[in-house]
Coordinates of C-alpha atoms in Angstrom, one line a residue:
G1 CA 102.1 84.4 139.6
D2 CA 100.2 87.3 138.8
N3 CA 98.9 87.7 135.0
P4 CA 100.5 90.6 132.8
P5 CA 98.5 93.2 131.7
E6 CA 96.0 93.5 128.4
L7 CA 95.1 95.3 125.6
K8 CA 92.9 93.7 123.0
V9 CA 92.6 95.7 120.4
V10 CA 90.5 95.1 116.6
S11 CA 91.4 96.5 113.2
L12 CA 88.4 96.5 110.6
N13 CA 88.7 98.0 106.8
L14 CA 85.1 98.4 106.8
L15 CA 84.7 99.3 103.1
H16 CA 83.2 102.7 102.5
S17 CA 80.6 101.2 99.9
N18 CA 79.4 98.7 102.6
T19 CA 76.0 99.2 103.6
Q20 CA 74.7 95.9 104.9
G21 CA 78.0 94.7 106.8
R22 CA 77.1 97.2 110.0
S23 CA 75.1 95.4 112.2
L24 CA 77.3 92.4 111.4
A25 CA 81.1 94.6 112.7
L26 CA 78.5 95.7 115.9
K27 CA 79.0 92.6 116.4
V28 CA 82.0 91.5 115.4
V29 CA 83.4 94.3 117.9
R30 CA 80.5 93.7 120.4
D31 CA 81.8 90.2 120.4
L32 CA 85.9 90.7 120.8
S33 CA 85.5 93.1 123.8
P34 CA 88.4 95.7 122.4
D35 CA 90.2 98.3 124.4
L36 CA 91.0 99.4 120.7
I37 CA 89.2 99.6 117.7
W38 CA 91.4 100.4 114.2
L39 CA 89.0 101.8 111.5
A40 CA 89.4 101.7 107.8
E41 CA 87.2 103.1 105.6
Y42 CA 85.4 105.3 108.0
T43 CA 82.8 106.6 106.4
P44 CA 80.1 109.7 107.7
L45 CA 77.6 106.5 107.7
W46 CA 79.2 104.4 109.5
Q47 CA 80.1 107.3 112.0
T48 CA 76.7 108.0 112.7
F49 CA 76.1 104.5 113.5
L50 CA 78.5 103.1 115.7
C51 CA 79.2 107.1 117.7
R52 CA 75.5 105.4 118.0
E53 CA 75.4 102.2 119.4
L54 CA 79.6 102.1 120.9
P55 CA 79.0 105.0 123.5
D56 CA 81.6 102.6 125.9
Y57 CA 84.0 104.0 124.0
P58 CA 84.0 107.8 124.7
Y59 CA 87.4 108.4 123.4
R60 CA 87.9 108.7 119.4
C61 CA 89.9 110.1 116.8
Q62 CA 87.5 110.3 113.1
R63 CA 88.4 111.8 109.8
P64 CA 85.5 109.9 107.6
S65 CA 84.8 110.6 104.4
Q66 CA 83.3 109.1 101.8
S67 CA 86.8 108.3 99.7
P68 CA 87.9 104.6 100.8
F69 CA 90.6 106.7 103.0
G70 CA 88.1 107.4 106.1
A71 CA 90.1 106.8 109.1
A72 CA 89.3 106.3 112.9
L73 CA 90.6 104.8 116.3
F74 CA 87.6 104.4 119.1
S75 CA 88.8 103.8 122.9
R76 CA 87.8 102.6 125.7
H77 CA 90.7 104.5 127.2
P78 CA 91.9 108.6 128.0
I79 CA 93.5 109.7 124.8
P80 CA 95.5 112.6 124.9
L81 CA 97.1 112.9 121.9
A82 CA 95.3 112.1 118.7
E83 CA 95.8 112.8 115.6
M84 CA 95.3 112.3 111.8
V85 CA 98.9 112.7 110.9
E86 CA 99.6 112.5 106.7
L87 CA 101.1 108.7 106.0
G88 CA 103.5 109.4 102.5
H89 CA 100.3 111.0 100.6
S90 CA 97.9 114.1 102.1
W91 CA 95.0 112.2 100.7
T92 CA 96.0 109.0 103.3
P93 CA 95.6 109.4 106.8
A94 CA 96.6 107.6 109.6
C95 CA 95.8 108.1 113.6
R96 CA 98.7 109.2 115.8
A97 CA 98.0 108.6 119.9
V98 CA 99.2 108.0 122.8
I99 CA 96.8 105.7 124.6
Q100 CA 96.5 106.9 128.3
S101 CA 96.0 102.7 129.4
P102 CA 95.9 101.5 133.0
Y103 CA 98.9 100.1 133.2
G104 CA 101.0 103.4 131.5
P105 CA 101.1 105.2 128.0
I106 CA 101.4 103.1 124.6
G107 CA 101.8 104.8 121.4
F108 CA 99.3 104.2 118.8
L109 CA 99.8 104.5 114.8
G110 CA 96.7 102.8 112.6
V111 CA 96.8 103.4 109.1
H112 CA 96.1 102.3 105.5
T113 CA 98.0 102.6 102.7
P114 CA 97.3 102.9 99.5
P115 CA 96.8 99.8 97.8
P116 CA 99.9 99.4 95.1
G117 CA 99.1 98.4 91.7
F118 CA 100.5 96.1 88.2
S119 CA 102.2 99.8 87.4
Y120 CA 105.1 101.1 89.9
A121 CA 103.5 104.0 89.8
R122 CA 101.2 102.1 91.7
S123 CA 103.1 99.8 94.1
E124 CA 105.8 103.2 95.0
E125 CA 102.7 104.6 96.4
R126 CA 102.4 102.5 99.3
N127 CA 105.9 101.8 99.7
R128 CA 106.3 105.2 100.1
A129 CA 103.9 105.1 103.0
L130 CA 105.2 102.1 104.3
R131 CA 108.3 103.9 104.0
A132 CA 106.2 107.1 106.7
I133 CA 105.2 104.7 109.3
P134 CA 108.6 105.1 111.6
L135 CA 109.0 108.4 111.1
S136 CA 105.0 109.1 112.1
L137 CA 106.2 106.6 115.2
Q138 CA 108.6 109.2 116.4
N139 CA 108.5 111.0 119.9
L140 CA 105.6 108.4 121.1
P141 CA 106.2 106.3 123.8
E142 CA 108.4 102.4 123.9
R143 CA 105.5 100.5 124.0
R144 CA 103.9 100.9 120.5
I145 CA 100.8 99.3 119.2
V146 CA 101.3 99.9 114.9
C147 CA 98.4 98.3 113.5
G148 CA 95.2 98.5 109.9
D149 CA 95.3 98.0 107.0
F150 CA 99.3 97.9 105.3
N151 CA 98.1 96.8 101.5
A152 CA 101.5 94.2 102.3
T153 CA 102.2 90.8 102.8
P154 CA 104.4 90.2 105.8
W155 CA 107.0 88.8 102.3
N156 CA 106.7 92.2 101.1
A157 CA 110.5 93.5 101.1
E158 CA 109.1 97.5 102.7
F159 CA 107.9 95.8 104.9
A160 CA 110.3 93.4 106.3
Q161 CA 111.9 96.6 105.9
L162 CA 109.4 99.5 108.0
K163 CA 109.6 96.6 110.8
K164 CA 113.1 96.7 110.7
S165 CA 113.5 100.8 110.5
A166 CA 110.8 101.1 113.9
G167 CA 111.4 98.0 115.9
L168 CA 108.9 96.1 115.7
S169 CA 108.1 92.7 116.3
P170 CA 106.9 90.5 114.1
G171 CA 102.9 90.6 115.8
T172 CA 99.9 88.2 114.3
T173 CA 102.8 87.6 111.0
T174 CA 103.3 84.8 112.8
N175 CA 100.3 83.2 112.9
W176 CA 98.4 82.6 109.0
L177 CA 95.3 85.3 109.1
P178 CA 94.2 86.1 105.8
T179 CA 92.8 89.2 105.3
W180 CA 92.0 89.7 102.3
P181 CA 89.8 89.1 99.8
A182 CA 87.2 87.9 103.1
N183 CA 84.8 86.8 99.9
L184 CA 87.8 83.6 98.3
P185 CA 88.1 80.0 100.7
T186 CA 90.9 80.7 103.5
A187 CA 94.3 78.9 100.8
L188 CA 93.0 81.6 98.7
R189 CA 93.4 84.7 101.1
I190 CA 96.5 87.1 101.8
P191 CA 97.3 88.6 105.5
I192 CA 97.6 92.5 104.7
D193 CA 96.0 93.5 107.7
H194 CA 98.4 93.4 110.7
I195 CA 99.1 94.6 114.2
L196 CA 102.7 95.6 115.2
V197 CA 104.2 95.6 118.3
A198 CA 107.4 97.5 119.7
G199 CA 108.9 98.0 123.9
K200 CA 107.7 95.7 126.3
L201 CA 104.7 94.1 124.6
R202 CA 103.6 90.7 122.7
I203 CA 100.7 89.6 121.1
R204 CA 99.0 87.0 122.8
D205 CA 96.5 85.4 121.1
A206 CA 96.1 86.7 117.5
Q207 CA 93.2 85.3 115.0
L208 CA 90.6 86.6 112.4
G209 CA 87.3 88.4 113.2
N210 CA 83.4 86.8 110.8
N211 CA 82.7 88.6 107.7
I212 CA 81.1 92.2 108.1
L213 CA 80.4 92.2 104.0
S214 CA 83.9 94.1 103.7
D215 CA 86.8 93.0 101.5
H216 CA 87.9 92.7 104.6
L217 CA 88.1 90.1 107.3
P218 CA 88.5 92.0 110.5
I219 CA 91.6 91.2 113.0
F220 CA 92.5 90.8 116.2
A221 CA 95.2 90.4 119.4
T222 CA 95.5 90.8 123.0
V223 CA 98.3 92.2 124.0
Q224 CA 100.4 91.5 126.4
I225 CA 101.9 94.6 128.3
S226 CA 105.1 93.6 130.7
E227 CA 106.8 96.0 132.7

């Protein structure tokens, strides 16, 4: 029979202080040729560069920042709804969008939660952002993609609860895709960047991208859309 339609998604934590990795990040995007690009730690410098180099992604929702909490969504398809929303904290924006795909509307939430520290308060900041995700998905189309830097591993209790509350499938977490810290060998890295789906969506192919001189490796997935 016919192959189900697909959307390709890549999530990149660029590292706000990363001024050397621009051509590497661009190569990752061009090689993978995704439909959607989620960018965390998106600075004005990255904005200038990527807006110039990626004219085939004309639909964008951007909030650059010099801090680690700039963010952007680049899409090949129109985004009739695209807004930056607070994810539990005023300084951690998430992008909530509707993607007008050729196969019907798809909800999207790109996230970057605060990194947990060694203190309860720091971990609680991350948990508060994770708990804000199900609420942020309300009223989006049933088919949904939630991706980004969750700063949480798949076996984290709050992450498991979030998936359950939001009705998200395990997505890329069924593969071992350790994204951080990028400079360590595979065995010493942990998976904290994920692409999750809900509704009639399924992850067919998930992989890590090449090092872009960030502390995170890119994560990529092909999302199959069943009717």
